[in-house]
């Protein structure tokens, strides 16, 4: 029953009351003077004489009305109607009243009728006024007339309040009942990725143990490879250096001008490696191509220097002529036996040139450079993680050098500055090669992606197991498979697929469209990447972490646009967000294990002495930029422990560093005070700037040895 019907009820009551009042209104409106056709009267109504009727009709005569109207006062032409009933005298129906009395009676009746109409809602109104929850009530018109007035019951009939209508029904993102089963399952899966404080402490102790083991012997899980780089830059270095980077299908050539104030200028070019050279029959074909790209770069960007060198060579006057020191970033497995010597162990990334395996890659490149007569010397063989450490040390503010360079991107690795006497597997060798011993330090490439391959302390969920079993290198790089960007997206995919296989779990499933707040049934398209290995990119985790929109609309749009899952509900998006956050949090806490292990094991928390830099060997106190370089809090500059990081995870995932720091505080050897001393900064272009800086260090080492 709606409000319109209630209005009609009230109208019916009014109409009934008016019809009952109409006769009384006619009486009240009767004129005081009798009709001229009637018998006159004085003070009282006089009954007119009955008409003369024949005796035959006298018995059936019916008297006319007592009221003196024209009908009553007509000449005696009234027609008598025979009837078997006895005649009734109508003049006895009304008492003889005065005009004043009659009007008083009429007025009283009118007043009663109006009072009844006005006061009828009063009892219900009083109840409504004092009710706890007022609602609409309208008394029914049934039974309320002048002949049957004011019939009330204990509960008068009411018109119920109409239900509120939902405006814009069927539009996107309307509210639906939350499905708690999916939320609970998402929390259950997220709990599988928890890596609590006790686990962090236990893993840190294991990392330290493997660090020491790797420094003493070969073939350990943590490789701990000596790099022959014995000092890091401090930002005061000047000069023009070159770097080349063979990291995959592209070859990059750079020249770096160091300005001596922690800044630099970089010029670079990049060229794709032809497919036929990646599988050439001889190494000469590939390295000749690389040397020609260096030549082209010099002609384009250093024309004067290049042609000046050629002129000197032609005249035989090469004494004192400047030669570019070049850092060679070679991102393939090598056995490094000197700062510019490394034997290729095997090819990866689609390369397959058997002629080069076991040869010194620096010597192969230098031979082709010399054949072209270029003013370039391959001064250093560079690992990109070591380059990250060098680049950070040059650009970071502060008085001390950087302790650690770490990469948290597609892969993960770390290189740090170690005391030379602890690298016993190098110092005890008779054929270790030449290196500078004056600093007492050496940069060590940890290759920590293989930390704890035996899974003594690393977490190992069913998703980790499945990822490892289906990878190209099962059983190795177990630490990397739980941290790096290459694998985190796949872990999320496996967790979601696990929920999809459960028929009772409503992930990306709807019984009907009303269960979905976009009022459309969720669909996973046949070609959705969620069904393909490596189908989910780790960038989805960053999107989930950064989406604070109502209903997680950014996540839903991403799943629809990039992953073929349409009409994703808010509950679906929330479940994805919860699981993705747990995976990323575990990765950050594992990253803290590696950082903490190096900080603790190098003894930097117990001493204020920093890393040896290139200028300290000559007793120069380097002047750094005027930049606030303290750690997280009020920490003296000499107590700051500087760490350089690079990679998409640490750079773009929201809160990744915060999670690392939280885990660091949970380790007793570090705690709140130690964590405040750690300064984490972004280091860019380790394979470019870092390689050039290593070439600089290598050149100075060569001069020192000479």
XYZ file of C-alpha atoms in Angstrom:
706
model
C 0.000 0.000 0.000
C 1.524 3.298 -1.054
C 1.000 6.954 -0.025
C -1.278 7.547 -3.043
C -3.753 4.967 -1.715
C -3.690 6.640 1.696
C -4.624 9.943 0.039
C -7.553 8.248 -1.675
C -8.735 6.928 1.715
C -8.858 10.476 3.107
C -10.733 11.723 0.036
C -13.382 9.010 0.489
C -13.907 10.042 4.118
C -14.393 13.687 3.116
C -16.920 12.767 0.407
C -19.004 10.648 2.830
C -19.085 13.389 5.429
C -20.189 15.996 2.891
C -23.025 13.787 1.631
C -24.298 13.316 5.196
C -24.196 17.047 5.887
C -26.100 18.074 2.754
C -29.693 17.600 4.137
C -28.872 19.613 7.237
C -27.383 22.384 5.130
C -30.652 22.555 3.132
C -32.663 22.860 6.329
C -30.460 25.641 7.637
C -30.762 27.511 4.376
C -34.677 27.420 4.292
C -36.155 31.037 4.076
C -38.071 32.375 7.059
C -41.124 33.501 4.952
C -43.569 30.858 3.734
C -44.300 30.430 0.086
C -47.086 32.688 -1.195
C -48.937 29.688 -2.484
C -49.118 28.197 0.957
C -51.395 29.065 3.810
C -50.038 31.914 5.873
C -48.729 31.337 9.366
C -47.903 33.447 12.377
C -45.242 32.230 14.790
C -46.058 28.546 14.109
C -46.424 26.308 11.107
C -50.096 25.935 10.237
C -51.204 22.684 8.806
C -53.035 23.165 5.497
C -56.447 21.702 5.153
C -56.408 18.389 3.426
C -57.874 18.434 -0.061
C -61.386 17.423 -0.654
C -61.506 13.903 -1.925
C -64.297 11.718 -2.946
C -65.404 9.170 -0.380
C -64.108 6.394 -2.599
C -60.638 7.851 -2.542
C -60.693 9.157 0.988
C -59.560 5.844 2.399
C -56.440 5.761 0.229
C -55.324 9.311 0.638
C -51.795 9.889 1.723
C -50.902 13.088 3.375
C -48.263 15.333 1.898
C -45.165 16.505 3.683
C -45.457 18.709 6.683
C -43.099 21.240 5.198
C -44.850 24.077 3.353
C -43.341 23.691 -0.038
C -44.664 24.344 -3.460
C -45.386 20.678 -3.891
C -47.526 20.688 -0.774
C -49.348 23.881 -1.544
C -50.475 23.146 -5.063
C -54.196 23.253 -5.864
C -56.151 20.170 -5.170
C -54.982 18.395 -8.179
C -52.860 15.897 -6.300
C -53.317 12.382 -7.447
C -54.235 9.930 -4.770
C -52.654 6.511 -4.895
C -54.537 3.554 -3.650
C -52.805 1.430 -1.104
C -53.714 -1.448 1.119
C -51.735 0.082 3.968
C -53.569 2.365 6.407
C -52.951 6.034 5.956
C -50.117 7.574 7.988
C -50.161 11.108 9.254
C -46.773 12.670 8.406
C -47.517 15.818 10.343
C -46.603 13.948 13.522
C -42.975 13.205 12.438
C -41.550 16.599 13.436
C -42.392 18.515 16.541
C -43.490 22.043 16.147
C -40.285 24.060 16.707
C -39.532 27.712 16.472
C -37.182 28.989 13.810
C -34.579 29.872 16.409
C -34.689 26.386 17.915
C -34.469 24.757 14.525
C -31.433 26.820 13.565
C -29.761 26.000 16.883
C -30.229 22.313 16.277
C -28.787 22.632 12.771
C -25.791 24.564 13.970
C -25.141 21.994 16.720
C -25.228 19.143 14.235
C -22.834 20.937 11.903
C -20.450 21.598 14.782
C -20.541 17.928 15.799
C -19.850 16.775 12.276
C -16.920 19.151 11.856
C -15.539 18.152 15.252
C -15.773 14.505 14.292
C -13.863 15.173 11.085
C -11.167 17.224 12.760
C -10.705 15.140 15.896
C -10.831 11.705 14.275
C -6.996 11.499 13.743
C -6.242 12.806 17.238
C -5.866 9.481 19.114
C -3.613 8.046 16.432
C -1.660 11.296 16.276
C -1.014 11.155 19.989
C 0.223 7.588 19.701
C 2.458 8.541 16.813
C 3.876 11.511 18.701
C 4.889 9.443 21.701
C 6.002 6.387 19.736
C 9.713 5.444 19.788
C 9.776 4.971 16.025
C 7.058 7.060 14.369
C 5.532 5.745 11.176
C 2.695 6.621 8.864
C -0.859 5.736 9.938
C -4.144 6.709 8.294
C -7.511 5.681 9.832
C -9.702 3.787 7.432
C -12.905 5.446 6.269
C -14.878 2.265 6.843
C -17.610 2.694 9.468
C -17.122 6.429 9.996
C -20.396 8.128 9.003
C -22.997 10.225 10.807
C -24.994 7.039 11.410
C -22.009 5.062 12.635
C -19.601 7.633 14.029
C -16.098 7.180 15.421
C -15.508 3.484 15.491
C -12.019 2.923 16.980
C -10.188 -0.304 17.516
C -7.143 -1.074 19.607
C -4.910 -0.937 16.511
C -6.311 1.288 13.743
C -5.572 0.208 10.178
C -2.362 1.749 8.858
C -0.708 2.470 5.545
C 2.834 0.973 5.691
C 5.739 3.202 4.796
C 6.895 2.318 1.281
C 10.361 0.755 0.908
C 13.078 3.143 -0.204
C 13.790 2.730 -3.872
C 17.447 2.244 -4.958
C 18.343 4.940 -7.406
C 20.360 3.991 -10.490
C 19.900 0.287 -9.863
C 22.179 -1.815 -11.990
C 25.075 0.651 -12.169
C 28.699 -0.249 -11.469
C 30.165 -0.631 -7.974
C 26.894 -0.863 -6.033
C 26.918 -2.477 -2.613
C 26.496 -6.230 -2.361
C 26.736 -8.614 0.546
C 30.367 -9.394 1.323
C 31.436 -13.002 0.797
C 33.454 -13.867 3.895
C 34.533 -17.276 2.565
C 36.807 -15.677 -0.035
C 38.224 -13.171 2.443
C 39.038 -15.947 4.909
C 40.740 -18.050 2.248
C 42.806 -15.075 1.096
C 43.968 -14.522 4.659
C 44.805 -18.212 4.980
C 46.977 -18.129 1.850
C 48.622 -14.887 2.966
C 49.491 -16.513 6.298
C 51.499 -19.164 4.422
C 53.917 -16.418 3.333
C 54.538 -15.083 6.833
C 58.212 -14.804 7.774
C 58.278 -13.695 11.374
C 61.022 -12.267 13.599
C 62.282 -15.676 14.718
C 62.642 -16.792 11.106
C 64.488 -13.587 10.222
C 66.989 -14.061 13.052
C 67.569 -17.708 12.241
C 68.099 -16.991 8.525
C 70.528 -14.150 9.326
C 72.722 -16.471 11.361
C 72.728 -18.962 8.486
C 73.668 -16.200 6.020
C 76.666 -15.219 8.153
C 77.752 -18.839 8.375
C 77.610 -19.254 4.590
C 79.469 -15.946 4.088
C 82.440 -17.210 6.080
C 82.317 -20.596 4.409
C 82.355 -19.012 0.940
C 85.375 -16.839 1.801
C 87.401 -19.881 2.736
C 86.678 -22.413 0.011
C 85.229 -22.956 -3.439
C 82.031 -24.775 -4.331
C 79.916 -23.376 -1.522
C 76.276 -22.268 -1.741
C 77.273 -18.615 -1.261
C 79.996 -18.232 -3.892
C 81.799 -15.176 -2.427
C 83.779 -14.349 -5.586
C 86.793 -11.999 -5.207
C 86.592 -9.160 -7.754
C 90.187 -7.812 -7.448
C 88.710 -4.330 -6.907
C 90.314 -3.078 -3.711
C 88.844 0.405 -3.224
C 85.689 2.366 -3.948
C 85.455 5.953 -5.231
C 84.593 8.811 -2.908
C 83.238 11.353 -5.374
C 86.400 13.439 -5.870
C 87.695 11.473 -8.879
C 87.975 13.207 -12.246
C 88.600 12.070 -15.772
C 87.070 10.591 -18.920
C 86.471 6.854 -18.938
C 84.667 4.337 -21.094
C 82.431 1.350 -20.395
C 80.795 -1.330 -22.504
C 78.004 -3.670 -21.439
C 77.267 -7.030 -23.035
C 74.317 -8.097 -20.943
C 72.127 -9.938 -23.416
C 70.777 -9.160 -26.858
C 72.047 -5.544 -26.792
C 75.513 -4.025 -26.630
C 75.934 -0.619 -24.979
C 78.922 1.737 -25.304
C 79.330 4.647 -22.850
C 81.754 7.426 -22.046
C 81.609 8.965 -18.574
C 83.093 12.314 -17.615
C 83.682 12.445 -13.850
C 83.524 16.015 -12.534
C 85.115 15.406 -9.127
C 82.157 16.641 -7.064
C 80.058 13.436 -6.945
C 78.534 14.279 -10.343
C 79.202 12.983 -13.840
C 78.100 13.286 -17.449
C 77.263 10.232 -19.535
C 77.110 9.695 -23.293
C 75.978 6.361 -24.662
C 74.808 4.380 -27.673
C 73.143 0.987 -27.973
C 72.946 -1.576 -30.754
C 71.259 -4.969 -31.060
C 73.408 -8.077 -31.446
C 72.600 -9.841 -34.735
C 71.170 -13.279 -34.151
C 73.754 -14.977 -36.339
C 76.585 -13.579 -34.186
C 75.035 -14.995 -31.011
C 75.621 -18.491 -32.427
C 78.708 -17.764 -34.526
C 81.264 -20.470 -35.192
C 84.167 -18.457 -33.757
C 84.505 -15.892 -30.985
C 86.329 -13.532 -33.369
C 83.111 -12.815 -35.270
C 81.331 -11.585 -32.163
C 84.208 -9.642 -30.576
C 85.135 -8.028 -33.890
C 81.585 -6.705 -34.112
C 81.853 -5.307 -30.557
C 85.154 -3.551 -31.347
C 83.645 -1.927 -34.430
C 80.797 -0.512 -32.310
C 83.409 1.064 -30.009
C 85.133 2.557 -33.047
C 81.875 4.003 -34.346
C 81.154 5.525 -30.940
C 84.562 7.229 -30.787
C 84.138 8.675 -34.286
C 80.726 10.071 -33.356
C 81.274 11.380 -29.827
C 85.040 11.778 -29.456
C 86.121 12.631 -32.966
C 89.058 14.864 -32.030
C 90.563 12.352 -29.669
C 90.073 9.503 -32.116
C 91.660 11.179 -35.140
C 94.435 12.701 -33.028
C 95.329 9.203 -31.901
C 95.323 7.896 -35.479
C 97.647 10.692 -36.544
C 100.077 9.882 -33.717
C 99.991 6.202 -34.597
C 100.764 6.969 -38.247
C 103.730 9.160 -37.283
C 104.932 6.709 -34.655
C 104.596 9.293 -31.881
C 102.413 7.528 -29.282
C 104.396 8.525 -26.196
C 102.309 10.264 -23.572
C 99.131 9.909 -25.601
C 96.015 9.417 -23.494
C 94.262 6.070 -23.809
C 90.731 5.434 -22.566
C 90.496 2.944 -19.693
C 87.441 0.785 -20.355
C 85.322 -1.228 -17.934
C 83.843 -4.350 -19.544
C 80.537 -5.497 -18.016
C 80.176 -9.103 -19.117
C 76.991 -10.639 -17.721
C 77.816 -14.274 -18.241
C 79.403 -16.808 -15.844
C 83.165 -16.306 -15.693
C 85.957 -17.434 -13.451
C 87.654 -14.142 -12.652
C 91.379 -14.474 -12.041
C 92.351 -10.812 -12.158
C 90.882 -7.344 -12.276
C 90.863 -7.534 -16.079
C 91.007 -11.288 -16.540
C 88.108 -13.738 -16.611
C 87.659 -17.157 -18.181
C 84.249 -17.817 -19.738
C 82.608 -20.784 -18.013
C 79.489 -21.101 -20.180
C 77.110 -19.088 -22.326
C 73.507 -18.196 -21.363
C 70.700 -15.923 -22.698
C 70.656 -17.480 -26.171
C 74.391 -17.238 -26.894
C 76.215 -20.386 -27.989
C 79.780 -19.882 -29.275
C 81.754 -22.896 -28.135
C 85.005 -21.443 -29.430
C 84.964 -18.847 -26.613
C 84.375 -21.160 -23.637
C 87.442 -21.307 -21.374
C 89.043 -18.201 -22.895
C 89.767 -14.819 -21.326
C 86.963 -12.574 -22.560
C 88.908 -9.365 -21.814
C 91.799 -10.562 -23.970
C 89.399 -11.482 -26.800
C 87.965 -7.952 -26.856
C 91.353 -6.260 -26.490
C 92.720 -8.174 -29.483
C 89.974 -6.828 -31.754
C 90.392 -3.266 -30.390
C 94.111 -3.362 -31.095
C 93.494 -4.636 -34.599
C 91.471 -1.489 -35.292
C 94.116 0.715 -33.662
C 91.730 2.291 -31.133
C 92.988 4.322 -28.113
C 91.185 2.010 -25.666
C 92.425 -0.408 -23.011
C 90.178 -3.019 -21.345
C 91.126 -2.181 -17.751
C 88.544 -4.112 -15.745
C 86.120 -7.004 -15.985
C 82.963 -5.847 -14.249
C 80.027 -7.502 -12.547
C 76.966 -5.253 -12.641
C 76.388 -5.639 -8.892
C 79.936 -4.483 -8.191
C 79.236 -1.588 -10.553
C 76.180 -0.679 -8.454
C 78.388 -0.480 -5.369
C 80.909 1.717 -7.189
C 78.263 4.039 -8.644
C 76.650 4.551 -5.246
C 79.977 5.211 -3.551
C 80.825 7.940 -6.067
C 77.476 9.745 -5.920
C 76.566 9.294 -2.265
C 77.185 12.086 0.218
C 79.230 11.591 3.346
C 82.802 10.994 4.411
C 82.900 7.216 4.166
C 82.612 4.871 1.232
C 79.680 2.606 0.542
C 79.691 -0.802 2.221
C 77.207 -2.718 0.075
C 75.719 -2.576 -3.393
C 72.556 -4.654 -3.833
C 70.170 -5.361 -6.690
C 66.511 -6.180 -6.092
C 65.045 -6.282 -9.569
C 64.520 -9.022 -12.118
C 67.234 -10.880 -10.215
C 68.979 -10.219 -6.941
C 72.611 -10.091 -5.863
C 74.951 -8.186 -3.607
C 78.583 -7.086 -3.559
C 80.276 -5.688 -0.477
C 83.657 -4.543 0.820
C 85.391 -7.270 2.844
C 88.617 -7.295 4.806
C 91.301 -8.770 2.580
C 92.671 -11.146 5.219
C 89.262 -12.827 5.506
C 89.276 -13.749 1.788
C 91.505 -16.721 2.528
C 90.664 -18.641 -0.619
C 92.341 -15.815 -2.563
C 95.237 -14.893 -0.303
C 96.287 -18.507 0.148
C 96.564 -19.118 -3.594
C 99.938 -18.915 -5.249
C 98.414 -18.264 -8.670
C 95.789 -15.811 -7.546
C 96.951 -13.058 -9.851
C 97.994 -9.527 -9.049
C 95.943 -7.151 -6.933
C 96.529 -4.119 -4.746
C 97.111 -5.071 -1.113
C 97.618 -1.539 0.206
C 93.997 -0.914 1.164
C 93.602 -4.156 3.077
C 90.167 -4.610 1.518
C 88.555 -6.229 -1.506
C 85.092 -6.110 -3.009
C 83.450 -9.539 -2.930
C 80.633 -10.590 -5.229
C 78.396 -12.735 -3.002
C 76.121 -14.235 -5.668
C 73.592 -14.476 -2.839
C 70.832 -15.686 -5.147
C 72.017 -19.194 -4.261
C 71.902 -18.628 -0.503
C 70.551 -21.624 1.411
C 69.823 -23.824 -1.582
C 69.478 -26.617 0.989
C 66.485 -24.785 2.550
C 67.762 -24.909 6.120
C 66.105 -21.637 7.000
C 64.304 -20.378 3.889
C 60.495 -20.648 3.753
C 59.179 -23.315 1.426
C 55.453 -23.186 0.684
C 53.658 -25.387 -1.803
C 53.809 -22.461 -4.241
C 57.600 -22.203 -3.841
C 57.910 -25.926 -4.506
C 55.807 -25.803 -7.662
C 57.663 -22.753 -8.987
C 61.036 -24.417 -8.451
C 59.989 -27.727 -9.995
C 58.804 -26.025 -13.185
C 61.779 -23.647 -13.474
C 64.714 -24.117 -15.850
C 67.115 -24.572 -12.912
C 65.348 -26.551 -10.184
C 67.162 -26.843 -6.881
C 69.350 -23.760 -7.249
C 68.936 -19.998 -6.812
C 66.410 -20.709 -4.060
C 66.916 -17.338 -2.373
C 66.447 -15.477 -5.650
C 63.237 -17.400 -6.386
C 61.691 -15.939 -3.236
C 62.881 -12.349 -3.691
C 63.396 -11.239 -7.269
C 60.914 -9.661 -9.615
C 61.226 -12.486 -12.091
C 59.531 -14.891 -9.659
C 57.189 -12.912 -7.387
C 54.527 -12.553 -10.073
C 54.603 -16.288 -10.671
C 54.182 -16.979 -6.956
C 51.073 -14.789 -6.964
C 49.735 -16.580 -10.043
C 50.213 -20.012 -8.466
C 48.452 -18.888 -5.278
C 45.466 -17.545 -7.244
C 45.261 -20.640 -9.433
C 45.233 -22.740 -6.273
C 42.128 -20.882 -5.097
C 40.502 -21.153 -8.518
C 40.801 -24.936 -8.360
C 38.712 -25.000 -5.178
C 35.034 -25.165 -6.240
C 33.796 -23.770 -2.924
C 36.033 -20.706 -3.066
C 34.304 -17.901 -5.015
C 37.410 -16.295 -6.512
C 36.516 -14.864 -9.933
C 33.225 -16.808 -9.700
C 29.614 -15.596 -9.364
C 26.424 -17.616 -8.967
C 24.634 -14.799 -10.750
C 25.256 -11.151 -11.540
C 23.521 -9.981 -8.349
C 26.433 -11.382 -6.353
C 28.811 -8.990 -8.099
C 28.873 -5.292 -7.317
C 29.216 -4.470 -11.036
C 26.129 -6.605 -11.744
C 27.902 -8.723 -14.291
C 29.259 -12.242 -14.008
C 33.059 -12.463 -13.705
C 34.705 -14.235 -16.624
C 38.246 -15.507 -17.151
C 38.945 -15.546 -20.864
C 40.456 -18.638 -22.428
C 43.692 -16.860 -23.326
C 44.099 -15.209 -19.926
C 47.742 -15.109 -18.775
C 46.651 -16.417 -15.389
C 46.621 -19.889 -16.946
C 50.135 -19.510 -18.370
C 53.467 -19.957 -16.602
C 55.053 -16.563 -15.848
C 51.751 -15.030 -16.963
C 51.510 -12.476 -14.133
C 54.104 -9.719 -14.111
C 55.534 -8.606 -10.785
C 54.370 -5.076 -11.580
C 50.891 -6.297 -10.577
C 52.144 -6.530 -6.992
C 53.168 -2.879 -7.090
C 49.779 -1.934 -8.545
C 48.019 -3.817 -5.746
C 50.121 -2.120 -3.079
C 49.503 1.337 -4.509
C 45.762 1.013 -5.166
C 43.763 2.853 -2.503
C 40.794 3.676 -4.736
C 37.217 2.814 -3.681
C 36.537 -0.819 -4.443
C 40.132 -1.279 -5.683
C 39.165 -0.094 -9.147
C 42.758 0.136 -10.395
C 43.370 -3.528 -9.604
C 40.124 -4.515 -11.293
C 40.879 -2.504 -14.396
C 44.376 -3.999 -14.585
C 43.052 -7.550 -14.292
C 40.538 -6.797 -17.021
C 42.839 -4.969 -19.423
C 46.105 -6.879 -18.990
C 45.076 -10.300 -17.742
C 41.746 -11.117 -19.405
C 39.624 -11.290 -16.230
C 36.490 -9.194 -16.731
C 33.906 -7.900 -14.236
C 36.163 -8.537 -11.247
C 34.294 -7.908 -7.992
C 35.557 -5.821 -5.099
C 35.986 -9.013 -3.039
C 38.105 -10.565 -5.810
C 40.340 -7.497 -5.949
C 40.690 -7.455 -2.166
C 41.752 -11.104 -2.152
C 44.397 -10.473 -4.820
C 45.660 -7.449 -2.901
C 45.981 -9.362 0.386
C 47.938 -12.248 -1.150
C 50.169 -9.962 -3.228
C 51.034 -7.906 -0.146
C 52.041 -11.028 1.776
C 54.343 -12.212 -1.028
C 56.052 -8.816 -1.322
C 56.397 -8.445 2.442
C 58.144 -11.805 2.674
C 60.514 -10.767 -0.141
C 61.437 -7.555 1.687
C 62.071 -9.376 4.959
C 64.280 -11.904 3.172
C 66.193 -9.017 1.601
C 66.769 -7.707 5.114
C 68.394 -11.025 6.016
C 71.144 -10.501 3.411
C 71.688 -6.855 4.339
C 71.816 -7.630 8.057
C 74.202 -10.536 7.562
C 76.721 -8.314 5.757
C 76.376 -5.381 8.167
C 76.887 -7.648 11.176
C 79.650 -9.834 9.751
C 81.801 -6.941 8.518
C 81.851 -5.429 12.013
C 80.662 -2.041 10.800
C 78.335 -1.668 13.783
C 81.284 -1.789 16.183
C 83.523 0.709 14.412
C 83.263 4.131 12.872
C 85.881 3.477 10.218
C 84.447 3.453 6.737
C 85.308 1.677 3.549
C 88.657 2.438 1.930
C 88.349 4.835 -0.976
C 90.670 5.602 -3.844
C 91.864 8.924 -2.428
C 92.472 7.780 1.146
C 95.550 5.854 0.065
C 97.326 9.174 -0.431
C 96.032 10.678 2.810
C 93.600 13.098 1.164
C 90.471 13.968 3.108
C 87.822 14.073 0.378
C 85.294 16.883 0.390
C 81.774 15.688 -0.348
C 78.714 17.545 -1.503
C 76.733 19.671 0.953
C 73.981 17.110 1.356
C 72.304 15.753 4.466
C 73.801 12.307 4.502
C 72.838 10.988 7.901
C 71.038 7.732 8.423
C 67.466 7.453 9.598
C 67.676 9.767 12.564
C 70.210 11.942 14.361
C 73.347 9.918 13.603
C 76.854 11.367 13.237
C 78.100 11.170 9.676
C 81.076 9.010 10.554
C 78.727 6.386 12.020
C 76.540 6.094 8.933
C 76.598 2.773 7.075
C 75.905 3.525 3.423
C 74.147 0.984 1.196
C 73.407 1.416 -2.494
C 70.448 -0.396 -4.057
C 69.059 -0.720 -7.543
C 66.194 -2.577 -9.167
C 62.490 -2.223 -9.824
C 61.372 -3.775 -6.546
C 63.219 -1.452 -4.222
C 62.618 1.537 -6.479
C 58.943 1.137 -7.392
C 57.238 -1.190 -4.915
C 55.551 1.002 -2.267
C 56.971 0.443 1.195
C 59.613 -2.122 0.236
C 62.353 -0.277 2.133
C 60.034 0.193 5.130
C 59.521 -3.562 5.355
C 63.290 -4.096 5.144
C 63.875 -1.679 7.993
C 61.192 -3.262 10.144
C 62.914 -6.631 9.805
C 66.315 -5.075 10.574
C 64.973 -3.709 13.865
C 63.856 -7.218 14.853
C 67.430 -8.550 14.721
C 69.044 -8.144 18.170
C 72.521 -7.347 16.819
C 71.072 -4.371 14.918
C 67.962 -3.218 16.766
C 66.547 0.300 16.610
C 69.894 2.017 17.124
C 71.691 0.052 14.426
C 68.865 0.409 11.935
C 69.010 4.196 12.285
C 72.670 4.148 11.252
C 71.902 2.433 7.952
C 71.428 4.772 5.008
C 69.838 3.204 1.922
C 70.090 5.094 -1.359
C 69.361 4.418 -4.997
C 72.373 3.670 -7.202
C 71.736 3.856 -10.928
C 73.554 2.465 -13.941
C 76.039 0.126 -12.320
C 76.921 -1.395 -15.679
C 77.728 2.036 -17.121
C 78.960 4.498 -14.517
C 80.007 1.715 -12.180
C 82.042 -0.009 -14.878
C 83.828 3.246 -15.732
C 84.688 3.773 -12.064
C 86.103 0.271 -11.809
C 88.219 1.060 -14.846
C 89.461 4.123 -12.970
C 90.376 2.041 -9.914
C 92.021 -0.576 -12.113
C 94.177 2.065 -13.791
C 95.406 3.339 -10.439
C 96.081 -0.182 -9.236
C 98.192 -0.804 -12.312
C 100.190 2.359 -11.672
C 100.684 1.431 -8.006
C 101.961 -2.027 -8.908
C 104.253 -0.640 -11.593
